[in-house]
mmCIF file of C-alpha atoms and ligand atoms in Angstrom:
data_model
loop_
_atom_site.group_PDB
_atom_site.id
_atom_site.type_symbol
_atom_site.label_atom_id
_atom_site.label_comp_id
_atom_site.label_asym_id
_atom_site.label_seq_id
_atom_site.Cartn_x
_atom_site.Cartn_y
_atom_site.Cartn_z
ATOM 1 C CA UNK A 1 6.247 5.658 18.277
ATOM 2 C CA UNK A 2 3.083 6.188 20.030
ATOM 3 C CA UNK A 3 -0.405 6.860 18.613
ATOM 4 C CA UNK A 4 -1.197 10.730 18.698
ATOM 5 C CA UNK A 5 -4.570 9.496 19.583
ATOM 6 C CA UNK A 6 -3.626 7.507 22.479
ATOM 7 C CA UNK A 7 -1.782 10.767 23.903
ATOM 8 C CA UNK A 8 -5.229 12.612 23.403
ATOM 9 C CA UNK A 9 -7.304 10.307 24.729
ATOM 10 C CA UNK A 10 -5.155 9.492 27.909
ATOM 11 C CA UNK A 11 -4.869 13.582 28.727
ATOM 12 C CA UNK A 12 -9.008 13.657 28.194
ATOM 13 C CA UNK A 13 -9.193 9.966 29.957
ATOM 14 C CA UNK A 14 -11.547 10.242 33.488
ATOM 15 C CA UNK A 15 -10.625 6.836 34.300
ATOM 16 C CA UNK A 16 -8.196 4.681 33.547
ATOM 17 C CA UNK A 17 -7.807 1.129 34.063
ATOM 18 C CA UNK A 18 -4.772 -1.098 33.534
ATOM 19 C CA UNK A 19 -4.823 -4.768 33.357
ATOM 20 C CA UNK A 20 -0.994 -6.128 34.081
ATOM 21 C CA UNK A 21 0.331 -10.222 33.847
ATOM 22 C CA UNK A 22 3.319 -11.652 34.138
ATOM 23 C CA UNK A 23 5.273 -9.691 31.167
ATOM 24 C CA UNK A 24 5.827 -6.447 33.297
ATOM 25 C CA UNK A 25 7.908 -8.278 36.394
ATOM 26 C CA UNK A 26 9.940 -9.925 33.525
ATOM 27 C CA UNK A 27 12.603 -7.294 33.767
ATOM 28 C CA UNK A 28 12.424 -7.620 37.688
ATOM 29 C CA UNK A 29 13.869 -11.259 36.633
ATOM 30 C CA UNK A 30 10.426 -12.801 37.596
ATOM 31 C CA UNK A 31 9.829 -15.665 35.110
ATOM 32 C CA UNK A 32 6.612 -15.525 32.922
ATOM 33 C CA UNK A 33 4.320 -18.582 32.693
ATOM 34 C CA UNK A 34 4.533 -19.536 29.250
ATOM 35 C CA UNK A 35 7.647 -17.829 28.564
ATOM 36 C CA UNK A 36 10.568 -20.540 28.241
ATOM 37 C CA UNK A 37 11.372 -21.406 32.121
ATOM 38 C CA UNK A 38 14.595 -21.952 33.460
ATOM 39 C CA UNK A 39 16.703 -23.240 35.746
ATOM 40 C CA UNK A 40 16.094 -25.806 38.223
ATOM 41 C CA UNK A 41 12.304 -25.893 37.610
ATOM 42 C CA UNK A 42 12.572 -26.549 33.883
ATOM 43 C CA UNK A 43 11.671 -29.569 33.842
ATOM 44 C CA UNK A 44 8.311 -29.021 35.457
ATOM 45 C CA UNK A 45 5.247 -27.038 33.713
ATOM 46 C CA UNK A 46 4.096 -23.985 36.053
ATOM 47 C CA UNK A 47 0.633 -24.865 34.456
ATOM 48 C CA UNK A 48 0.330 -28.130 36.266
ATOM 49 C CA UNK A 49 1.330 -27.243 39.809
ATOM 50 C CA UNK A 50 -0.876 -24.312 39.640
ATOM 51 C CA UNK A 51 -3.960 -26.309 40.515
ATOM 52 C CA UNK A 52 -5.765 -27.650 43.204
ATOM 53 C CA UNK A 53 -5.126 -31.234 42.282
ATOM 54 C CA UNK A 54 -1.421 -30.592 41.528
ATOM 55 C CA UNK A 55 -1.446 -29.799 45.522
ATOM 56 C CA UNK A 56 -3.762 -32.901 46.455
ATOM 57 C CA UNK A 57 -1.561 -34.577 44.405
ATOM 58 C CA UNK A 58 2.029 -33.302 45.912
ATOM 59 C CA UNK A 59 1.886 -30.814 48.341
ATOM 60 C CA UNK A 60 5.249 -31.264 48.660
ATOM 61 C CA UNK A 61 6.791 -30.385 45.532
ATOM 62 C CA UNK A 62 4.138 -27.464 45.315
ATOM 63 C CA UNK A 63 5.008 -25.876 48.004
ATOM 64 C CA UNK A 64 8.615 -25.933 47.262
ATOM 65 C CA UNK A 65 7.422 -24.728 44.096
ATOM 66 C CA UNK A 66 5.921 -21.103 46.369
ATOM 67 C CA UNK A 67 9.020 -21.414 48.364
ATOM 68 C CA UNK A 68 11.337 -21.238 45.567
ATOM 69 C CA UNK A 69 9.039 -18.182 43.944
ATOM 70 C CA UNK A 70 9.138 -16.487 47.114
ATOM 71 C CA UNK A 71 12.767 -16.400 47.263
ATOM 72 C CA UNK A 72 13.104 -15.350 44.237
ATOM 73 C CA UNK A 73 10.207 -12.061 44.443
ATOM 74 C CA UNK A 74 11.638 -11.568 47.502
ATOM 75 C CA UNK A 75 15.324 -10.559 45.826
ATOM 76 C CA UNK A 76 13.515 -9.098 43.104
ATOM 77 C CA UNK A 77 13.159 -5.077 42.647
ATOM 78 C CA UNK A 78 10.348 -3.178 40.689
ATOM 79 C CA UNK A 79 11.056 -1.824 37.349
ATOM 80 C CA UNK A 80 10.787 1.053 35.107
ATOM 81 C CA UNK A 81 7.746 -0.202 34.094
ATOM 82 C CA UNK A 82 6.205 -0.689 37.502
ATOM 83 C CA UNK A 83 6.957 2.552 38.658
ATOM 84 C CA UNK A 84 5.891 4.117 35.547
ATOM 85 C CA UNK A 85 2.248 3.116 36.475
ATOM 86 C CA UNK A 86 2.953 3.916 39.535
ATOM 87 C CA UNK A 87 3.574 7.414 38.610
ATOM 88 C CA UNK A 88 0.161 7.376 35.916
ATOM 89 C CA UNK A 89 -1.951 7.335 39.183
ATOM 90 C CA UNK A 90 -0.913 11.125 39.695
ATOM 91 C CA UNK A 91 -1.724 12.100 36.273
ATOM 92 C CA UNK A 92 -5.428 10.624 35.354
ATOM 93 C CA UNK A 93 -8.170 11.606 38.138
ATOM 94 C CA UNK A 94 -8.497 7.928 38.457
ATOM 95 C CA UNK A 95 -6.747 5.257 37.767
ATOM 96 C CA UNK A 96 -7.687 1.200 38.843
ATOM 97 C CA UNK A 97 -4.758 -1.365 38.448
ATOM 98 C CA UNK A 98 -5.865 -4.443 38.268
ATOM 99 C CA UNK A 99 -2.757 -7.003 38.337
ATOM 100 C CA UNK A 100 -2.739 -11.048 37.671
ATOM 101 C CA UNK A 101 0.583 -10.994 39.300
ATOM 102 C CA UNK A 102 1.071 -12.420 43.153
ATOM 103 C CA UNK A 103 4.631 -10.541 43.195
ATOM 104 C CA UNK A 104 3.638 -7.464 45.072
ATOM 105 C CA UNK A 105 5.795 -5.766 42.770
ATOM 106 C CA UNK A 106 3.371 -2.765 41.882
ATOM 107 C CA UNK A 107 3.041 -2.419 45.424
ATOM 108 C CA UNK A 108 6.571 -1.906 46.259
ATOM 109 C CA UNK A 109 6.644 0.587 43.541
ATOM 110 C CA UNK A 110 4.170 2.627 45.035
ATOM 111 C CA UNK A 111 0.931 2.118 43.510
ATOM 112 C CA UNK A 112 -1.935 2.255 45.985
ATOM 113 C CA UNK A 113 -5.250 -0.099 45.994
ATOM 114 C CA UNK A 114 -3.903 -2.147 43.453
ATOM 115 C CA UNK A 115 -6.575 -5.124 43.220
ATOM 116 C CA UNK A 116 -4.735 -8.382 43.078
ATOM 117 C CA UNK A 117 -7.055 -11.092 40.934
ATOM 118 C CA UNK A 118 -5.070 -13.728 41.474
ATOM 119 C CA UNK A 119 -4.496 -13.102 45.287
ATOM 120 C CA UNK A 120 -1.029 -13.121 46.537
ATOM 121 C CA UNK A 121 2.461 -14.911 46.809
ATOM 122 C CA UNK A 122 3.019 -14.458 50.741
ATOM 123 C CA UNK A 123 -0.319 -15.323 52.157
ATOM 124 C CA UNK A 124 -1.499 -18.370 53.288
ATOM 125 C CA UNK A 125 -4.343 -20.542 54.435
ATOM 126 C CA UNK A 126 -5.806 -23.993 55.019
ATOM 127 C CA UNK A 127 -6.486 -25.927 52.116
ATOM 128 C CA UNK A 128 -9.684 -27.071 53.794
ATOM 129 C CA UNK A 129 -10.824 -23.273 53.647
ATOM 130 C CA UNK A 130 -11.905 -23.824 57.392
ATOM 131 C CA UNK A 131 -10.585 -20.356 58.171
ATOM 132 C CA UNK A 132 -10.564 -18.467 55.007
ATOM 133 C CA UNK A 133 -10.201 -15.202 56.946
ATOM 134 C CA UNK A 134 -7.789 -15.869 59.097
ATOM 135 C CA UNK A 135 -4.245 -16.169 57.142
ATOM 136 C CA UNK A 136 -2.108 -18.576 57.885
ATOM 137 C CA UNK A 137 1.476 -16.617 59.043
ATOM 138 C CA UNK A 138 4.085 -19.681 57.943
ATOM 139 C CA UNK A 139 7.067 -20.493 55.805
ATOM 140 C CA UNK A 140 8.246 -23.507 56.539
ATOM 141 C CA UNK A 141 10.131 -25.406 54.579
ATOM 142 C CA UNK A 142 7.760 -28.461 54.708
ATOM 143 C CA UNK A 143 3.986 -28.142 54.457
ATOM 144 C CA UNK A 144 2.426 -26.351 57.415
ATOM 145 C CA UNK A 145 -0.449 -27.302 58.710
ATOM 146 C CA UNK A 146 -3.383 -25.161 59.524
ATOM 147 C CA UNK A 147 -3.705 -24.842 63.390
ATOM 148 C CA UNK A 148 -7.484 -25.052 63.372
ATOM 149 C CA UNK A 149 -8.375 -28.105 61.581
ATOM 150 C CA UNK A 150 -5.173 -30.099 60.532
ATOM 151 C CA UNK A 151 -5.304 -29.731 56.983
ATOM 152 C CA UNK A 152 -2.396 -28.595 54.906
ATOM 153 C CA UNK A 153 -2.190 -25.283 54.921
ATOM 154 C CA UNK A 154 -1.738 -23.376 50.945
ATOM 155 C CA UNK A 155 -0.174 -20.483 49.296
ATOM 156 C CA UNK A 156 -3.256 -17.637 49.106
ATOM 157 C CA UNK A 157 -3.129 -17.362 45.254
ATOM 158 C CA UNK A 158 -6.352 -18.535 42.941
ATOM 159 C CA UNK A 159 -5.502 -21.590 40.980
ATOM 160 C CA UNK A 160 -7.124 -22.948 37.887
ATOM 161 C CA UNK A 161 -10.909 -23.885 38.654
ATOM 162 C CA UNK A 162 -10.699 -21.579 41.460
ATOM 163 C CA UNK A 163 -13.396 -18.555 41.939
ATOM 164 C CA UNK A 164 -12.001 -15.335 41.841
ATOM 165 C CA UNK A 165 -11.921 -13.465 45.385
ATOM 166 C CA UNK A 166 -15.439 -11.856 44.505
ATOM 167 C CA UNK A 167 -14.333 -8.246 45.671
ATOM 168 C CA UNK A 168 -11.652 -7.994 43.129
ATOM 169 C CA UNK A 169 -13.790 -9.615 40.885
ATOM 170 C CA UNK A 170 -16.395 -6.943 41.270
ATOM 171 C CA UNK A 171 -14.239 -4.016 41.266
ATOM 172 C CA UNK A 172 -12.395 -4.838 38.100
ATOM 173 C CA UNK A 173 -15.024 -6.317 35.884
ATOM 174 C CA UNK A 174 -17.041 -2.386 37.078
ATOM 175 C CA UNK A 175 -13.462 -0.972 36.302
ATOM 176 C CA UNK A 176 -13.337 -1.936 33.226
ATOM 177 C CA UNK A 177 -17.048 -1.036 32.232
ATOM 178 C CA UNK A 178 -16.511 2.578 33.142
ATOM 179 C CA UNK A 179 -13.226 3.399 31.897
ATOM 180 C CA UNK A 180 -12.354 5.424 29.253
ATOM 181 C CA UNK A 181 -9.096 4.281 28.426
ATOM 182 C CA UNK A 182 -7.967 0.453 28.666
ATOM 183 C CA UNK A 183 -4.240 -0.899 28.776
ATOM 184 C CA UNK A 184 -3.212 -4.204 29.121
ATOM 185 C CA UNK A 185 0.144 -5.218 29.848
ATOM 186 C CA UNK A 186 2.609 -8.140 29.451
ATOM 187 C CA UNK A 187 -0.317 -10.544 29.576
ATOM 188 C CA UNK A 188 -0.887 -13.328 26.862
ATOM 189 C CA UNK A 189 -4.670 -12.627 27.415
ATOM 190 C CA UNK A 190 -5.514 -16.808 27.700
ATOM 191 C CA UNK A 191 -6.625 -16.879 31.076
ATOM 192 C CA UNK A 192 -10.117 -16.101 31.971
ATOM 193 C CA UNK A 193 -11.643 -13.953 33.497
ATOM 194 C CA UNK A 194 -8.961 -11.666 33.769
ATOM 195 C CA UNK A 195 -8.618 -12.099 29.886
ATOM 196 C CA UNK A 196 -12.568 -10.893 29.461
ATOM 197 C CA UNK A 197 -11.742 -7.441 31.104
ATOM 198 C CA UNK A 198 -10.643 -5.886 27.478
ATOM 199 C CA UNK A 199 -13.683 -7.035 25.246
ATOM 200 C CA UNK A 200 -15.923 -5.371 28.458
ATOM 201 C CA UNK A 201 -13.996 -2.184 28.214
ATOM 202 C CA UNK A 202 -14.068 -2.107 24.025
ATOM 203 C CA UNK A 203 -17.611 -2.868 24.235
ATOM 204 C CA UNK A 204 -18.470 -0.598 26.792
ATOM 205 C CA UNK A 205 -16.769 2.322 24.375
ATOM 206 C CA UNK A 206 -13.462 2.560 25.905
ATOM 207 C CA UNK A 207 -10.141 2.820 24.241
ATOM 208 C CA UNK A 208 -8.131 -0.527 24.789
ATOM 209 C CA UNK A 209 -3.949 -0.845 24.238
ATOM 210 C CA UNK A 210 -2.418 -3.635 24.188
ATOM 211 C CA UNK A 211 1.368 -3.284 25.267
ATOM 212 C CA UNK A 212 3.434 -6.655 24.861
ATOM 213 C CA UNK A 213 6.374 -7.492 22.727
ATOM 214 C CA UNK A 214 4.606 -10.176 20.951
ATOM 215 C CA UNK A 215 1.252 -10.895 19.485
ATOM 216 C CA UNK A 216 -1.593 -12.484 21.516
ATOM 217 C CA UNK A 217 -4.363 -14.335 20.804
ATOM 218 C CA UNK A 218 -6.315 -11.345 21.570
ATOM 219 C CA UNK A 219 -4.176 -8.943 19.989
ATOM 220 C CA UNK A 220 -6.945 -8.435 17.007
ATOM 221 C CA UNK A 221 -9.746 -7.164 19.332
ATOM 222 C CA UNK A 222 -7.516 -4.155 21.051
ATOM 223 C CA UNK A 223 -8.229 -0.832 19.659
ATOM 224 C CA UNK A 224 -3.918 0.017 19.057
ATOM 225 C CA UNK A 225 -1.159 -2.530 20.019
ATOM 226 C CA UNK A 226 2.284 -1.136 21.394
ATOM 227 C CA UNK A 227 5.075 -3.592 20.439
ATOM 228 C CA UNK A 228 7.501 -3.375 23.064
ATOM 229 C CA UNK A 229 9.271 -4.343 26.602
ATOM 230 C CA UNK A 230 7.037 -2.708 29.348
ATOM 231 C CA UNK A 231 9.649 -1.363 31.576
ATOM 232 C CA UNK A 232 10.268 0.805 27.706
ATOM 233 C CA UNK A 233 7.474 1.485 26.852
ATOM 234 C CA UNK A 234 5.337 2.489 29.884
ATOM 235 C CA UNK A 235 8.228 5.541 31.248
ATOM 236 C CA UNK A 236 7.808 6.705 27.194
ATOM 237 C CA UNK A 237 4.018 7.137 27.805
ATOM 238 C CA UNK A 238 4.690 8.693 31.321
ATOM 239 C CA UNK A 239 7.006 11.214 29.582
ATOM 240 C CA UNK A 240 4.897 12.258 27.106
ATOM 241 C CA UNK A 241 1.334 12.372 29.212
ATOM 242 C CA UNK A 242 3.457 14.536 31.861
ATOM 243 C CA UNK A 243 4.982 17.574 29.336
HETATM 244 C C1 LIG B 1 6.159 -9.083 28.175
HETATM 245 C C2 LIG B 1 7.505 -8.916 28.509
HETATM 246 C C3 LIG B 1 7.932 -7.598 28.800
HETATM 247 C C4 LIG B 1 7.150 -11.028 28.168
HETATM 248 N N1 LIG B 1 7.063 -6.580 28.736
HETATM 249 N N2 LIG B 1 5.322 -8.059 28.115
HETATM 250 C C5 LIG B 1 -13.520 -19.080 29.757
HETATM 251 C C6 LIG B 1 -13.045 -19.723 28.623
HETATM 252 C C7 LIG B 1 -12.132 -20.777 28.737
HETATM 253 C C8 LIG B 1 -11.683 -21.209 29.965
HETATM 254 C C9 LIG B 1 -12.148 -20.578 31.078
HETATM 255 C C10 LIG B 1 -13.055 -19.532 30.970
HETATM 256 N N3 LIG B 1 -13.329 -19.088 32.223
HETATM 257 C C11 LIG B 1 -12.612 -19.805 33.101
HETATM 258 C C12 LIG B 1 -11.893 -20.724 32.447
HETATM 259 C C13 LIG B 1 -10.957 -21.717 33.074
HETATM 260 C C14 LIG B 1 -9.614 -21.129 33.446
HETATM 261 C C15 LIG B 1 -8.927 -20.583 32.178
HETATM 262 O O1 LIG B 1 -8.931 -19.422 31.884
HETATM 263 N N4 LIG B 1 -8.281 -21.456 31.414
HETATM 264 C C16 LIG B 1 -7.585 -21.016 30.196
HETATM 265 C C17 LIG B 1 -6.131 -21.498 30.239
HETATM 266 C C18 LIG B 1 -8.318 -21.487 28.990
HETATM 267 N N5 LIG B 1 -9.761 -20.071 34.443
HETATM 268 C C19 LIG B 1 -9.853 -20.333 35.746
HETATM 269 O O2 LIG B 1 -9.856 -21.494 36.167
HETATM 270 C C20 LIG B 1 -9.983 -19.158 36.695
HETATM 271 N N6 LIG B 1 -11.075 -19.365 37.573
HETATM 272 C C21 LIG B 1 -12.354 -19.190 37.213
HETATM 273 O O3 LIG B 1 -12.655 -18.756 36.136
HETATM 274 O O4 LIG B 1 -13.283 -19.504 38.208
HETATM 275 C C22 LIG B 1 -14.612 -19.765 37.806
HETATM 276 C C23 LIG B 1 -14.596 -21.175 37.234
HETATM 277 C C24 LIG B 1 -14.364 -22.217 38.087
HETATM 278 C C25 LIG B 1 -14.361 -23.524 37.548
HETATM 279 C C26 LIG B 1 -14.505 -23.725 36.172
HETATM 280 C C27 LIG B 1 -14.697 -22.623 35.319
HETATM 281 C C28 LIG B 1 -14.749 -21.350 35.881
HETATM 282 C C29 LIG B 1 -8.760 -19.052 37.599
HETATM 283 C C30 LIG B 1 -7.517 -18.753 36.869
HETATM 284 C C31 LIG B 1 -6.329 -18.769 37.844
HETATM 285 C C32 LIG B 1 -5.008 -18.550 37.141
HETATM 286 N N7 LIG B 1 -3.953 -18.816 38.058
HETATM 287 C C33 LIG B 1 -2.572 -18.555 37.634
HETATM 288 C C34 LIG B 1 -1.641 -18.983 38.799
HETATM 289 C C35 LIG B 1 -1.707 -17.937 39.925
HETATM 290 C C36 LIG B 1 -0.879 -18.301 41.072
HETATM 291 C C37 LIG B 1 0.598 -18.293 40.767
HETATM 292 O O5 LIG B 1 1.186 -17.247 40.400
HETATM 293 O O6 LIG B 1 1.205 -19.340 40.903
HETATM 294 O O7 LIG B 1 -2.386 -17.180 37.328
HETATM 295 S S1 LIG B 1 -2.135 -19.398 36.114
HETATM 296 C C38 LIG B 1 -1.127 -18.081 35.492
HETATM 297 O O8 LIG B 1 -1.723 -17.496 34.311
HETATM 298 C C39 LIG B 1 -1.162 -16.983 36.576
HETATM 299 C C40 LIG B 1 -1.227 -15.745 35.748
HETATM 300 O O9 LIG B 1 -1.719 -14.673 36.530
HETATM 301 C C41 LIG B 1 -2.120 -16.154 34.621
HETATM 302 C C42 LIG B 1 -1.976 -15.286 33.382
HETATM 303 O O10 LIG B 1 -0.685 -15.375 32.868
HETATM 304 P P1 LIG B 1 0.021 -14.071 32.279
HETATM 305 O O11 LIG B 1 0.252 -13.096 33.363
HETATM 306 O O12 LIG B 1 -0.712 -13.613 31.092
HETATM 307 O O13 LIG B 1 1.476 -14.676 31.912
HETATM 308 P P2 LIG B 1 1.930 -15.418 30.566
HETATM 309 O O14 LIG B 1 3.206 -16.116 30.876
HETATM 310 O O15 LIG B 1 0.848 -16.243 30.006
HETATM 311 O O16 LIG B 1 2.197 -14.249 29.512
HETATM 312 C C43 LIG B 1 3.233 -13.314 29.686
HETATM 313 C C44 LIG B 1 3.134 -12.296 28.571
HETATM 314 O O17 LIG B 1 4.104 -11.303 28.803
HETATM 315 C C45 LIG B 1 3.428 -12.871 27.169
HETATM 316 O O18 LIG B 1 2.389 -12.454 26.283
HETATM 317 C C46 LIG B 1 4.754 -12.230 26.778
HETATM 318 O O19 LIG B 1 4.840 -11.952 25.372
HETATM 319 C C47 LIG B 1 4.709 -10.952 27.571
HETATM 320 N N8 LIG B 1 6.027 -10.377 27.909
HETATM 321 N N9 LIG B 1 8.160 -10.116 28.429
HETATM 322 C C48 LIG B 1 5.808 -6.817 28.355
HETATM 323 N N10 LIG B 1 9.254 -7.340 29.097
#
């Protein structure tokens, strides 16, 4: 059942903002980070090739890591709970997704100017960062390396330690400042900054949701909780903020 209130304040909102993680491509078959992993990369933790050193370390086995991930994104299809917020941008005057996902997912579901935090699954450049604006068009099956310079060239997502690409940084952290309603979804809410984007909107007065079907660490500091699969409870909201 959803809050009455929720309902009221969504048909008031002027801007919402929606933070999404890993939870809402789970039903696209897109494995979560923390969520038990599977499969032929079980025995490794996604936590420890995600990093800079992991790659210094074995760029090898992280890049088959990518490869492997982009295989499997690429076979993937959107959801009921992707397209649901997909549809949510025609029913708010505004509406900023913010996602921590590199699937592309929301995109192929239709929703415009998403801003990816976390960058993206199929871009690439040098690890050196000698040509930061100039992707790096390869999938090879070994390590590319970056026609400028020489250095291996990396998957274009932000790792642990890295900055956030400052735009997206920008735009989300004023996002969530000036909305009036809040959402976060499928997201265990430990990684920062991403994680800090609730707490700015509650403190800056807006309504915050969490929707997940288990507690989070930050479950406590959202205004309502939803407890529940996205790609369920998202079209529900949809249904109800359309009639
Ligand atoms: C469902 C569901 C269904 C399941 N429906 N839900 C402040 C305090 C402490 C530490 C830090 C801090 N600030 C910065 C840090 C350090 C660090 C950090 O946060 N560490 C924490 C672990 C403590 N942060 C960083 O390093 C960030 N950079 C930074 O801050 O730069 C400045 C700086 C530099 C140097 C030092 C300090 C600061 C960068 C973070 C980059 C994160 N990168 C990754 C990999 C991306 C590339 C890739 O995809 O490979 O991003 S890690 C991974 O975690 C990925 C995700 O986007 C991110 C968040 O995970 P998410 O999406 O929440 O997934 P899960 O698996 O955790 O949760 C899934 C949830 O879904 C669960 O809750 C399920 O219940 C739920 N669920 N089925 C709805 N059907």
């Amino acid at each position: 059942m959803l809050p009455e209130s929720l309902l009221v304040r969504l048909r008031d909102a002027r801007h919402v903002c929606v933070l999404t993680g890993a939870g809402v491509s789970a039903e696209s078959g897109v494995p979560t980070f923390r969520d038990a992993q599977q499969g032929l990369w079980a025995q490794y933790d996604p936590m420890e090739l995600a990093t800079p050193e992991a790659f210094q370390r074995d760029p090898e086995l992280v890049w088959r890591w990518y490869r492997w991930r982009r295989e499997l994104v690429s076979r993937a299809e959107p959801n009921a709970g992707h397209r649901a917020l997909a549809e949510l941008q025609d029913l708010v005057p505004r509406l900023t997704l913010v996602t921590q996902n590199v699937d592309g997912l929301h995109q192929r579901a239709g929703s415009q100017d998403v801003i990816e935090f976390h960058g993206n699954l199929f871009s690439n450049h040098c690890f050196a960062r000698c040509n930061d604006d100039h992707p790096v068009d390869r999938d090879d099956a070994k390590v590319p390396v970056c026609p400028d310079c020489g250095a291996s060239v990396r998957p274009g997502v932000v790792w642990f330690g890295e900055g956030i690409p400052e735009e997206a940084l920008n735009a989300s952290f004023a996002a969530a400042a000036d909305c009036d309603v809040f959402l976060s979804v499928g997201t265990s809410s430990i990684v920062y900054p991403a994680a800090g984007l609730g707490t700015i909107a509650y403190e800056s007065g807006a309504m915050t949701i969490e929707v997940n079907p288990n507690p989070t660490e930050q479950s406590g500091t959202f205004t309502s909780t939803l407890r529940g699969n996205a790609a369920v409870i998202l079209p529900k909201l949809i249904e109800l903020l359309a009639h």
